[in-house]
JSON list of C-alpha atoms in Angstrom, two decimals:
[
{"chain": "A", "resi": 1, "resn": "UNK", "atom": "CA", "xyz": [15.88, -5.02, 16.19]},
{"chain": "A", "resi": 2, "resn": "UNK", "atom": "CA", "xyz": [18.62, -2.30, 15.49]},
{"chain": "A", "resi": 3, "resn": "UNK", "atom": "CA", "xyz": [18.36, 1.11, 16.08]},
{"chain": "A", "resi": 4, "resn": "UNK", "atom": "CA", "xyz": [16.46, 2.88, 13.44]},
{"chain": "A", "resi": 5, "resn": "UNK", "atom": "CA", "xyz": [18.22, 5.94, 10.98]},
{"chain": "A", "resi": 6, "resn": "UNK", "atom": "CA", "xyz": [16.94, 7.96, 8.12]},
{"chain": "A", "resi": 7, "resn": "UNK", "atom": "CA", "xyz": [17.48, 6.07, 4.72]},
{"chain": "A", "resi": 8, "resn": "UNK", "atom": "CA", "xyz": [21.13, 6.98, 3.11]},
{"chain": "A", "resi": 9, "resn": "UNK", "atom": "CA", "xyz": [20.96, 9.20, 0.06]},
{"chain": "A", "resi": 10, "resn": "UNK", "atom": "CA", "xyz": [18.29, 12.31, -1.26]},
{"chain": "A", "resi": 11, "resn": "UNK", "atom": "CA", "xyz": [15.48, 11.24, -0.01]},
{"chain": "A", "resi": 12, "resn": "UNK", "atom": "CA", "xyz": [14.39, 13.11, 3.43]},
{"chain": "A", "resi": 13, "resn": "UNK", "atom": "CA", "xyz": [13.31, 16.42, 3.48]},
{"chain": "A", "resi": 14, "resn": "UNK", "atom": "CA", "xyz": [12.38, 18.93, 6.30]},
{"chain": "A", "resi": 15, "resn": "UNK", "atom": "CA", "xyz": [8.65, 17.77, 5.01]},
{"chain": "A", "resi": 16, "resn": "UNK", "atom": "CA", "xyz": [6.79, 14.95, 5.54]},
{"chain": "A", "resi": 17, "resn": "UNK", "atom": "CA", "xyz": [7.63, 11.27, 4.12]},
{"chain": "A", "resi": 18, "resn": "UNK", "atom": "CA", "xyz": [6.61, 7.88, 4.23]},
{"chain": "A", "resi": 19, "resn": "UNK", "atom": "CA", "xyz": [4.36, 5.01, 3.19]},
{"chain": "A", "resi": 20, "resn": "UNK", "atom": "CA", "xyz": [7.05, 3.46, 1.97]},
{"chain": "A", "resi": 21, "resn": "UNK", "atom": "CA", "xyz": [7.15, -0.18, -0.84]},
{"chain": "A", "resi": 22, "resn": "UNK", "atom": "CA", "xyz": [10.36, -1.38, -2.02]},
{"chain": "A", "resi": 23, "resn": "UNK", "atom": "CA", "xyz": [10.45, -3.64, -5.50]},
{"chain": "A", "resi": 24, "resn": "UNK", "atom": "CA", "xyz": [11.23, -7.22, -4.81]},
{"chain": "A", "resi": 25, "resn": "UNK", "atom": "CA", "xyz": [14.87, -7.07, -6.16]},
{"chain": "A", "resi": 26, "resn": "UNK", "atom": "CA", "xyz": [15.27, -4.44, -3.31]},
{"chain": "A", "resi": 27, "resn": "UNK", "atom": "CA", "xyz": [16.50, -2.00, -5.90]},
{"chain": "A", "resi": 28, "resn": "UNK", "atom": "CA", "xyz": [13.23, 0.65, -6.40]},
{"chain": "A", "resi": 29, "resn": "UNK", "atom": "CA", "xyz": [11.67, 2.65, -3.98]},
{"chain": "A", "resi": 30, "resn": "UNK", "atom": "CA", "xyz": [7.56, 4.21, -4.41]},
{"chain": "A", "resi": 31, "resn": "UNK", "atom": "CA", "xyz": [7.20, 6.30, -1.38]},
{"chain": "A", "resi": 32, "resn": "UNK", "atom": "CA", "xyz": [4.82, 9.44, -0.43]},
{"chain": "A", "resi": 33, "resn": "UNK", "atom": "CA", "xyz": [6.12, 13.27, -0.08]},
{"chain": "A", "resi": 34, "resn": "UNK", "atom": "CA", "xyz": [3.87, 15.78, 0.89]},
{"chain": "A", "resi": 35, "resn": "UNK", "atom": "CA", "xyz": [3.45, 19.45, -0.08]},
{"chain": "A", "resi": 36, "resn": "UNK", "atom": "CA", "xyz": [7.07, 19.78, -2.23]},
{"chain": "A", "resi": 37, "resn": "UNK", "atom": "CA", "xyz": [7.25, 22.48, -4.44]},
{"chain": "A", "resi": 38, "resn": "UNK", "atom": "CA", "xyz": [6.85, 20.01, -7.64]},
{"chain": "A", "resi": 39, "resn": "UNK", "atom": "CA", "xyz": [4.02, 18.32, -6.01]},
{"chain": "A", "resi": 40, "resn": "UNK", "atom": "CA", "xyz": [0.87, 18.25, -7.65]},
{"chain": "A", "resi": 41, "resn": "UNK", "atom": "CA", "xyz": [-1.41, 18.16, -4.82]},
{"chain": "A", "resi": 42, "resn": "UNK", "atom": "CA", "xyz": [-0.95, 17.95, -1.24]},
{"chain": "A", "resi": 43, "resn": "UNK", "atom": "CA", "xyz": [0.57, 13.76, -1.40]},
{"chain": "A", "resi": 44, "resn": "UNK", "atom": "CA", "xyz": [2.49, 12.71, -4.05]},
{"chain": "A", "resi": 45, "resn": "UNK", "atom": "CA", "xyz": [4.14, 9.21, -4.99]},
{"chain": "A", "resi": 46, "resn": "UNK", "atom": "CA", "xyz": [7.42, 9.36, -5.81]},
{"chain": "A", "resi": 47, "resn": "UNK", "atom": "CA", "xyz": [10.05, 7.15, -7.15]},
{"chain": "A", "resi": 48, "resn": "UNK", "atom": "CA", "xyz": [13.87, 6.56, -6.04]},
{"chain": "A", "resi": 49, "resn": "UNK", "atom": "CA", "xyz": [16.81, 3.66, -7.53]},
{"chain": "A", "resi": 50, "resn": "UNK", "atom": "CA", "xyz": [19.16, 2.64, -4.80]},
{"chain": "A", "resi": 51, "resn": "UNK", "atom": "CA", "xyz": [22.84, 2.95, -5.96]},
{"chain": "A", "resi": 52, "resn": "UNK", "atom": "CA", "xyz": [26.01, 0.46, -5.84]},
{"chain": "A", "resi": 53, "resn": "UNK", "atom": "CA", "xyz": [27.19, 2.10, -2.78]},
{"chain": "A", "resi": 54, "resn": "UNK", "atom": "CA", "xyz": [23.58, 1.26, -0.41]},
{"chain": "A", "resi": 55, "resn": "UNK", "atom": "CA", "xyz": [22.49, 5.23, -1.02]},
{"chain": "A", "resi": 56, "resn": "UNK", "atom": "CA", "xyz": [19.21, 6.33, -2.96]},
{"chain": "A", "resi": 57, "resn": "UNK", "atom": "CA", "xyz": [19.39, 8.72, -5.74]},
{"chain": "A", "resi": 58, "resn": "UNK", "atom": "CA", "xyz": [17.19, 11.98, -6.04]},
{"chain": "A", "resi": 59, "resn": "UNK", "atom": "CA", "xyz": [13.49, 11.44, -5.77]},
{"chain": "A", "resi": 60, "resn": "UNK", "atom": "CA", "xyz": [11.46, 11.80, -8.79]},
{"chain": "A", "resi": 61, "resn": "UNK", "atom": "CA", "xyz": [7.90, 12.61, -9.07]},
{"chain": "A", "resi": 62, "resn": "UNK", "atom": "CA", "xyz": [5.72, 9.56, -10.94]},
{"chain": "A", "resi": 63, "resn": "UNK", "atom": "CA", "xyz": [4.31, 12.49, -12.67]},
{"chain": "A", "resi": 64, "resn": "UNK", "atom": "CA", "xyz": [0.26, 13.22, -14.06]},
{"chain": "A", "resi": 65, "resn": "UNK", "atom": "CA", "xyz": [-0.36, 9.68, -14.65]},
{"chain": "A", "resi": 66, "resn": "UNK", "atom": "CA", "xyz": [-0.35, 8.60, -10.96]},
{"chain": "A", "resi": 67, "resn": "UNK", "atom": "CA", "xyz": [-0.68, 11.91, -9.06]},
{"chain": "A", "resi": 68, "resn": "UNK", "atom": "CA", "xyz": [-3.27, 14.83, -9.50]},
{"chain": "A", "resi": 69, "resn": "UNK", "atom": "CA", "xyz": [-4.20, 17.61, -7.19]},
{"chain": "A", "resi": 70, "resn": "UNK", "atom": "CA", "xyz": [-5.99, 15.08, -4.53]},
{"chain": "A", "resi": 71, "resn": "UNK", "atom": "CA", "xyz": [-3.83, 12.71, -2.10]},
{"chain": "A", "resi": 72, "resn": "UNK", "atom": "CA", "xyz": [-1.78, 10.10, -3.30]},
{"chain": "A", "resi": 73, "resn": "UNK", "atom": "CA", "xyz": [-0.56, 7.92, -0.82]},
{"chain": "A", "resi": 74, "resn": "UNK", "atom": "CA", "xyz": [0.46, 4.42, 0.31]},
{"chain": "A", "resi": 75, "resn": "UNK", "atom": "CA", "xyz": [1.85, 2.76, -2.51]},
{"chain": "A", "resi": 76, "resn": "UNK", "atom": "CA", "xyz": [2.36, -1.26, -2.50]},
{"chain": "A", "resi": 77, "resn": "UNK", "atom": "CA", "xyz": [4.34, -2.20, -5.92]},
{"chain": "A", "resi": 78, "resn": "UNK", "atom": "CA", "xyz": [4.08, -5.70, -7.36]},
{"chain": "A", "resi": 79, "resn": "UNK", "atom": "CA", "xyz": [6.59, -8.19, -7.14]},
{"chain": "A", "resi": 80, "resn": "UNK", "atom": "CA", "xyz": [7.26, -8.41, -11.50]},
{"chain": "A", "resi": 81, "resn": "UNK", "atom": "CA", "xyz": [7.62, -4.38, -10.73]},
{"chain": "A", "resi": 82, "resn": "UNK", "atom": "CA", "xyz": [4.58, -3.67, -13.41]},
{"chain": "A", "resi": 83, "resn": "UNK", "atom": "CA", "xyz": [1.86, -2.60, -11.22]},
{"chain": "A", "resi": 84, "resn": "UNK", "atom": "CA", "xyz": [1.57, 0.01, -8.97]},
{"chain": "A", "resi": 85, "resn": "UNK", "atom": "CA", "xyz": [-1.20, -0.12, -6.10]},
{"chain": "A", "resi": 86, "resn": "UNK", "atom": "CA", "xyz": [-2.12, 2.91, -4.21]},
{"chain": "A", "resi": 87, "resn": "UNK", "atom": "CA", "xyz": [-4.60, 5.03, -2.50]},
{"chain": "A", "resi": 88, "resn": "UNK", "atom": "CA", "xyz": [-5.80, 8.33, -3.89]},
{"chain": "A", "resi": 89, "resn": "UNK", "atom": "CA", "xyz": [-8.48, 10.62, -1.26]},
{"chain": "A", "resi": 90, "resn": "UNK", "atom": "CA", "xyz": [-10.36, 13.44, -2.61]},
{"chain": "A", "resi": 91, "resn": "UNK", "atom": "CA", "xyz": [-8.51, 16.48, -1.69]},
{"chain": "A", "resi": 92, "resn": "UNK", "atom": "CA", "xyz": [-11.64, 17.80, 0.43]},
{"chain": "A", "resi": 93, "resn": "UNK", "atom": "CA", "xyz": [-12.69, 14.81, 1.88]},
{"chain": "A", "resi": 94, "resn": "UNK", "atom": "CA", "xyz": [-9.66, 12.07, 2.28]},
{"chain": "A", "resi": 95, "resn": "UNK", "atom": "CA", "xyz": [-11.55, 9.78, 4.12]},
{"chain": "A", "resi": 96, "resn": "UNK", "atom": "CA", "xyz": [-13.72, 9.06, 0.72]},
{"chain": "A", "resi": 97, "resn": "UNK", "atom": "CA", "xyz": [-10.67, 7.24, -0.56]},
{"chain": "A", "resi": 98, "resn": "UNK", "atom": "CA", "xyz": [-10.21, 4.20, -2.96]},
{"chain": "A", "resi": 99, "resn": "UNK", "atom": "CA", "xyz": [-7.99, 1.90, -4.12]},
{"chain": "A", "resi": 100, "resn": "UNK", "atom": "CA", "xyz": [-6.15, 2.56, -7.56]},
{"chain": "A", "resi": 101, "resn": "UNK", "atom": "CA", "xyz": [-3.75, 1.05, -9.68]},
{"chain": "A", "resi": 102, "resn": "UNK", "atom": "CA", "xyz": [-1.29, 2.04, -12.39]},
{"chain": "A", "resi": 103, "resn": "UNK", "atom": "CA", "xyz": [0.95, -0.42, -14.96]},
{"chain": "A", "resi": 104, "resn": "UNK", "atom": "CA", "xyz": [4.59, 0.02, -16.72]},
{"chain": "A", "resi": 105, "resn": "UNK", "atom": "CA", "xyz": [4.26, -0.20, -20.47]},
{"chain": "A", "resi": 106, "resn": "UNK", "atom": "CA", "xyz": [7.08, -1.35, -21.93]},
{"chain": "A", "resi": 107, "resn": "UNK", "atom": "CA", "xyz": [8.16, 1.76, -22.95]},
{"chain": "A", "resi": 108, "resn": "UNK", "atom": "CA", "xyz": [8.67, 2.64, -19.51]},
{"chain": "A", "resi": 109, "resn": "UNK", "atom": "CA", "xyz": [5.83, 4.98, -18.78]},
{"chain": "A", "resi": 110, "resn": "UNK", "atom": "CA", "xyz": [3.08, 4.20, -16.44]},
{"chain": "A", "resi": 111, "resn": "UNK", "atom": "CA", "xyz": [-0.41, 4.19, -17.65]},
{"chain": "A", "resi": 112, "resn": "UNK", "atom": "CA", "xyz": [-2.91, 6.67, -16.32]},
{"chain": "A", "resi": 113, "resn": "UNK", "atom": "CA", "xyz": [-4.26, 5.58, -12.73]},
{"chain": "A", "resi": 114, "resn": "UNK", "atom": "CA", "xyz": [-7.72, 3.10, -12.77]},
{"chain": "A", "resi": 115, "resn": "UNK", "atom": "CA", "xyz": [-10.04, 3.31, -9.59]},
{"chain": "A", "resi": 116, "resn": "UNK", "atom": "CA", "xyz": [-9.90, -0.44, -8.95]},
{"chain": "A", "resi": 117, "resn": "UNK", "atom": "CA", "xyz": [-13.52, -1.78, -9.77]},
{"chain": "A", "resi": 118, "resn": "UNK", "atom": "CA", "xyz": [-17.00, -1.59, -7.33]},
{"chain": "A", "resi": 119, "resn": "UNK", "atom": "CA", "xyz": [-16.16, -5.43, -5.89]},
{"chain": "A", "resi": 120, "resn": "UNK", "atom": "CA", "xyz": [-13.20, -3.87, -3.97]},
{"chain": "A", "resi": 121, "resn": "UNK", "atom": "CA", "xyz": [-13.94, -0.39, -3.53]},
{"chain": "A", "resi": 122, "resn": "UNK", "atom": "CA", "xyz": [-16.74, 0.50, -0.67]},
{"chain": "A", "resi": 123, "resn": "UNK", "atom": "CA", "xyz": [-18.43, 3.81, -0.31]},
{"chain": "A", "resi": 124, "resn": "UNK", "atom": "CA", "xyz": [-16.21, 4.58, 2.91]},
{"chain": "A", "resi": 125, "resn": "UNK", "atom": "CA", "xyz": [-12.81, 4.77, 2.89]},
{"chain": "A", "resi": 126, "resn": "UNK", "atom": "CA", "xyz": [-10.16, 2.00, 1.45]},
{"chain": "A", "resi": 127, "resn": "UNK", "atom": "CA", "xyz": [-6.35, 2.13, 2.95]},
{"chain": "A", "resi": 128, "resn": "UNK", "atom": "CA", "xyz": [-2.74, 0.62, 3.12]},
{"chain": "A", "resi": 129, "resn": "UNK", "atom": "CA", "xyz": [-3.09, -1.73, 0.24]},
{"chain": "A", "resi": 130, "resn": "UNK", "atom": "CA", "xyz": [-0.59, -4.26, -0.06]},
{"chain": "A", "resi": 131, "resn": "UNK", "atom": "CA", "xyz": [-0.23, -7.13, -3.02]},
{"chain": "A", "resi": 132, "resn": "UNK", "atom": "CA", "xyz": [1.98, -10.31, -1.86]},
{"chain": "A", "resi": 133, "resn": "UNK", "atom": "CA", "xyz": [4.71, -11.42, -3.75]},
{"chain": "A", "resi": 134, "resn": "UNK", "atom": "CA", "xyz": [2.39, -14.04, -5.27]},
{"chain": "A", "resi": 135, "resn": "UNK", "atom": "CA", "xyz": [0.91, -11.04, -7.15]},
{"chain": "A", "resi": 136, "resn": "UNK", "atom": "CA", "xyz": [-2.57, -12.38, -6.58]},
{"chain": "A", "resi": 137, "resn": "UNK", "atom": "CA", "xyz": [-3.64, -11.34, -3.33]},
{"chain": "A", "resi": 138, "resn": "UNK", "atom": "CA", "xyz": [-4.22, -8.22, -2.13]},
{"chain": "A", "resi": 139, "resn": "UNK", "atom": "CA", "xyz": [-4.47, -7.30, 1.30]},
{"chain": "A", "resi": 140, "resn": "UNK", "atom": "CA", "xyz": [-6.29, -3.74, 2.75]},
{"chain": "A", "resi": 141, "resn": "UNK", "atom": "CA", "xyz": [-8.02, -1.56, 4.99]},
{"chain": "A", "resi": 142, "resn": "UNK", "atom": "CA", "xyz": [-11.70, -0.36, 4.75]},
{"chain": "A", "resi": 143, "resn": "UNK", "atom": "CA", "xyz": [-14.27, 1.16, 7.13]},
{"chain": "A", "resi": 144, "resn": "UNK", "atom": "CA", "xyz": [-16.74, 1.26, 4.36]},
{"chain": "A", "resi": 145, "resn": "UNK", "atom": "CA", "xyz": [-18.13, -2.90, 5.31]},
{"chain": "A", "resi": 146, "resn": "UNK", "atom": "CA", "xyz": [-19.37, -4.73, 7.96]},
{"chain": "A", "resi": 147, "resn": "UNK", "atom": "CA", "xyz": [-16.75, -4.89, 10.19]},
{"chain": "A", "resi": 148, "resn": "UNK", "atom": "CA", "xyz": [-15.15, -5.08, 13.77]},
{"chain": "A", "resi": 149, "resn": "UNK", "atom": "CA", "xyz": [-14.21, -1.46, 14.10]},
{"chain": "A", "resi": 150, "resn": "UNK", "atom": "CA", "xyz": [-12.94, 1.61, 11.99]},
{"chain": "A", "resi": 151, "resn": "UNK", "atom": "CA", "xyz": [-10.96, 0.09, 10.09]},
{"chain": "A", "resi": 152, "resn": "UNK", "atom": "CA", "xyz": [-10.46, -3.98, 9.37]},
{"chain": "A", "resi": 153, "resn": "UNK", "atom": "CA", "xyz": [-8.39, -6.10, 7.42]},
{"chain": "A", "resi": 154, "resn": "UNK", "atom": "CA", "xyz": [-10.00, -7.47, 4.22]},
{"chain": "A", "resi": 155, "resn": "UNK", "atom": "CA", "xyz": [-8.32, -9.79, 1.52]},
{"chain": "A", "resi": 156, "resn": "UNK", "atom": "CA", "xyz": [-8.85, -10.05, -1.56]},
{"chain": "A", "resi": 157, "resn": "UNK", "atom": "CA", "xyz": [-7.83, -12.75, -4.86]},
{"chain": "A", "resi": 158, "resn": "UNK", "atom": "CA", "xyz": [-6.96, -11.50, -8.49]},
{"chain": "A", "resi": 159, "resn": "UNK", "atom": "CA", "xyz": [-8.95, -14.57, -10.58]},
{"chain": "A", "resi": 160, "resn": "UNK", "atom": "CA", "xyz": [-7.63, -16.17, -13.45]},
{"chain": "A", "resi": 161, "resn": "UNK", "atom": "CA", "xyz": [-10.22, -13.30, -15.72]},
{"chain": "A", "resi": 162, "resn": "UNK", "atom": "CA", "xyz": [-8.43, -10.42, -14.40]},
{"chain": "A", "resi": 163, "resn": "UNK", "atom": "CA", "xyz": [-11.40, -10.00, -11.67]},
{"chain": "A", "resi": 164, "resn": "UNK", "atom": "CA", "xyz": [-11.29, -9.91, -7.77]},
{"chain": "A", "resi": 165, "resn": "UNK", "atom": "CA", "xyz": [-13.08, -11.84, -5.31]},
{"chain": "A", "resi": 166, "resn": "UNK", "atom": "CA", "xyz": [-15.66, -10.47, -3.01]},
{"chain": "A", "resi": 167, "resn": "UNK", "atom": "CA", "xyz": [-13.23, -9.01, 0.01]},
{"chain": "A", "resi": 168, "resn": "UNK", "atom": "CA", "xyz": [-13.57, -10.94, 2.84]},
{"chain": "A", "resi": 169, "resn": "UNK", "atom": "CA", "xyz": [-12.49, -9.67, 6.76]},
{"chain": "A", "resi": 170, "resn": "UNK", "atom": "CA", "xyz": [-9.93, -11.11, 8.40]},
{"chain": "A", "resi": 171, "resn": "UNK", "atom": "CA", "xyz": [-12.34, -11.29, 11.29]},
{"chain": "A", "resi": 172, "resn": "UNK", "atom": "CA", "xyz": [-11.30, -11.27, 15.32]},
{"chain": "A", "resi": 173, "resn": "UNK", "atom": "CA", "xyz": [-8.83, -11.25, 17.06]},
{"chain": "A", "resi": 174, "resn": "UNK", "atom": "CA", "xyz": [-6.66, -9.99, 14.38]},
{"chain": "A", "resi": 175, "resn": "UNK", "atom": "CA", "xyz": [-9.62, -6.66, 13.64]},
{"chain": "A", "resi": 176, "resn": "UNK", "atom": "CA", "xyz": [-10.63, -5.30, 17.05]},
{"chain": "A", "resi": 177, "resn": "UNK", "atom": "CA", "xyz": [-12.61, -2.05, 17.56]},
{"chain": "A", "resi": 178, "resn": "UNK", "atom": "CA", "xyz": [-9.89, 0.33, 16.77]},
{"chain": "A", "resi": 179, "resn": "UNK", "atom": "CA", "xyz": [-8.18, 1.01, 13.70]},
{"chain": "A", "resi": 180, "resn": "UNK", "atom": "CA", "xyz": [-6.14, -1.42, 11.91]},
{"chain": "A", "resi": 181, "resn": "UNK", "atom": "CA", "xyz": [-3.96, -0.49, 8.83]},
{"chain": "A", "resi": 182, "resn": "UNK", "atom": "CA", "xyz": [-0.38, -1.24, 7.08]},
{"chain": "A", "resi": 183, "resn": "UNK", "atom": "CA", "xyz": [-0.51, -4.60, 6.79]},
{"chain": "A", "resi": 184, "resn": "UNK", "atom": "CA", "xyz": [2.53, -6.89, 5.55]},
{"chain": "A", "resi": 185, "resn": "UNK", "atom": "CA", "xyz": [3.21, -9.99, 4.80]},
{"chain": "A", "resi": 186, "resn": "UNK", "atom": "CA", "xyz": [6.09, -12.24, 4.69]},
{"chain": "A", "resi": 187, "resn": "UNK", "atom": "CA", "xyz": [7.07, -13.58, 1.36]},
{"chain": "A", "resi": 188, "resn": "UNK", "atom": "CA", "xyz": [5.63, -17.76, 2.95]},
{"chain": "A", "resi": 189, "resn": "UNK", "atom": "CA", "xyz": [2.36, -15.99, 3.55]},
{"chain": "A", "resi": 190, "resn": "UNK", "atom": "CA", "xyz": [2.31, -17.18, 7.36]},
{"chain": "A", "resi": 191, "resn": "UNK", "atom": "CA", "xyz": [4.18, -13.72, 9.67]},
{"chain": "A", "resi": 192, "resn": "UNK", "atom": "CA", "xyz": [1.58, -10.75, 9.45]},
{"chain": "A", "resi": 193, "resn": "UNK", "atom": "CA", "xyz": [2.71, -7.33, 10.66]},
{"chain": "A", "resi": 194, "resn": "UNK", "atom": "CA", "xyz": [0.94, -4.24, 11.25]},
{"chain": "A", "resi": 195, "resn": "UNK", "atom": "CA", "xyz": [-0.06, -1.21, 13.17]},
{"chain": "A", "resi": 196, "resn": "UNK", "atom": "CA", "xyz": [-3.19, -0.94, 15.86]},
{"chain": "A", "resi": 197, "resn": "UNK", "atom": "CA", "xyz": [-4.35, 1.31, 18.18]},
{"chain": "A", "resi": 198, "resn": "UNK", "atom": "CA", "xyz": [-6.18, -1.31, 20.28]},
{"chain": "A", "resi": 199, "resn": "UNK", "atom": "CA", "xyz": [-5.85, -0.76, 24.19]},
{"chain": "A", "resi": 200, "resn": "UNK", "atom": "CA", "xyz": [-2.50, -2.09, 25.55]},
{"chain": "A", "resi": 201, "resn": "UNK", "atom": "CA", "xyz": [-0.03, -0.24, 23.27]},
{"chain": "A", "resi": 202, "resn": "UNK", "atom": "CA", "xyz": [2.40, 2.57, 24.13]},
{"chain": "A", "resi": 203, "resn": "UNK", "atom": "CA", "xyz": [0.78, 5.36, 22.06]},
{"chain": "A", "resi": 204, "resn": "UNK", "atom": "CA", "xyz": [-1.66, 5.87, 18.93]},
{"chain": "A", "resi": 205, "resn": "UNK", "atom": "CA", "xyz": [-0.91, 3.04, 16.69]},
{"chain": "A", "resi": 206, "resn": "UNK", "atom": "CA", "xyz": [1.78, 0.51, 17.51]},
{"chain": "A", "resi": 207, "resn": "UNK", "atom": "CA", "xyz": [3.48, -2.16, 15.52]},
{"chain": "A", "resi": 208, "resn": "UNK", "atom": "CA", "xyz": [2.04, -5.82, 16.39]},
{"chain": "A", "resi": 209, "resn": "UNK", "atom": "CA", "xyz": [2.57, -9.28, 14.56]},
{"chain": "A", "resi": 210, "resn": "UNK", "atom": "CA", "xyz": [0.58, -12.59, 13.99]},
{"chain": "A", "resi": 211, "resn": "UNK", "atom": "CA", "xyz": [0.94, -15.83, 12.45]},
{"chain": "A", "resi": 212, "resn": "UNK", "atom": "CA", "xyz": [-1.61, -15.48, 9.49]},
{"chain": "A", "resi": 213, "resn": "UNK", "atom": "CA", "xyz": [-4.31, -17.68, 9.36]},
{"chain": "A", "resi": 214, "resn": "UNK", "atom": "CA", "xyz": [-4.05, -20.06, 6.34]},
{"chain": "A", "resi": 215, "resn": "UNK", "atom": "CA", "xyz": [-7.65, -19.50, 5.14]},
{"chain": "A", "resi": 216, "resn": "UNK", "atom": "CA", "xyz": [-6.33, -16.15, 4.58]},
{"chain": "A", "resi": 217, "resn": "UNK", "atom": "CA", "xyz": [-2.88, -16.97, 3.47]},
{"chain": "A", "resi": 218, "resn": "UNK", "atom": "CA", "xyz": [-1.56, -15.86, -0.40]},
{"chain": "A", "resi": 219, "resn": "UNK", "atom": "CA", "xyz": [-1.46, -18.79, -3.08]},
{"chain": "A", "resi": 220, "resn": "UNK", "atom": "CA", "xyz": [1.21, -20.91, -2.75]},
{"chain": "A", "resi": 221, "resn": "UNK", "atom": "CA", "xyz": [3.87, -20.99, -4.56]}
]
């Protein structure tokens, strides 16, 4: 891998960003400031286009349909672009947080933010969704079931209703006793990536990878 560098453009600040998903046509950025002065809570999500020349153009704030005065974080967008997954933690007590989701009318205005429904959701804390590009399934973190650790890997299918499956783990070796979180997936469903702070690693949470288990795989395309 090449030497990393801060993204070209407006995006960086002397605050804090990340939790970063790029559109599937590689031309939209959702990412995650914290505490700006047009914020409306601590987290935000904003929104970014990527320019001719390779730079991003000014941030943008997604505005009161997405982000209120809790944490928004961790966005994952769809591949069609229409739906926006994130995570939004109650301002006094982030580690109650849930999964939500927001669509693009075709006006061009997101709708306000739904708390995705009970069959996904646990009473502990959900994180770092992320939808494949077969826009059915949905991988995340949550230390709120039966588990290996803190938090485990649990997947989950959009059914032909409009419903999700029950989440299931992604079981061991790939959840350990430590925290697991930020998963991706490649666009054949088969290289996983993500960060751990399992024994071994150079500090916190490292990045690791693993050929993902076809039980657990998205839907073929």
């Amino acid at each position: 891998w090449q030497a990393s560098g801060p993204l070209p453009g407006r995006l960086n600040t002397a605050l804090n960003e990340g939790a970063q998903s790029v559109s599937a046509d590689g031309n939209r950025l959702f990412f995650v400031g914290c505490n700006r002065m047009e914020g409306k809570g601590s987290c935000d999500i904003y929104t970014a286009i990527r320019r001719e020349d390779g730079s991003w153009s000014q941030a943008v704030n997604m505005g009161d349909s997405i982000n209120t005065a809790n944490w928004e974080t961790q966005p994952s967008i769809s591949p069609d672009g229409r739906t926006l997954y994130f995570i939004r933690g109650a301002k006094r007590d982030p580690k109650s947080s849930d999964l939500w989701y927001s669509t693009l009318h075709s006006n061009g205005y997101w709708t306000r933010a739904r708390r995705m429904p009970s069959m996904v959701n646990s009473p502990g804390r959900e994180s770092s969704p992320f939808i494949h590009f077969d826009n059915q399934t949905l991988y995340f973190s949550s230390d709120g079931r039966v588990g290996m650790g803190s938090l485990d890997f649990f997947v989950t299918r959009k059914q032909k209703d409009g419903s999700w499956s029950e989440p299931q783990n992604l079981g061991f070796p790939i959840n350990g006793p430590g925290e697991e979180v930020g998963l991706v997936i490649s666009a054949d469903g088969s290289t996983a990536y993500y960060s751990s702070d399992m024994e071994g690693g150079y500090g916190s949470l490292d990045l690791y990878t693993f050929e993902m288990p076809r039980e657990y795989r998205p839907v073929a395309s």
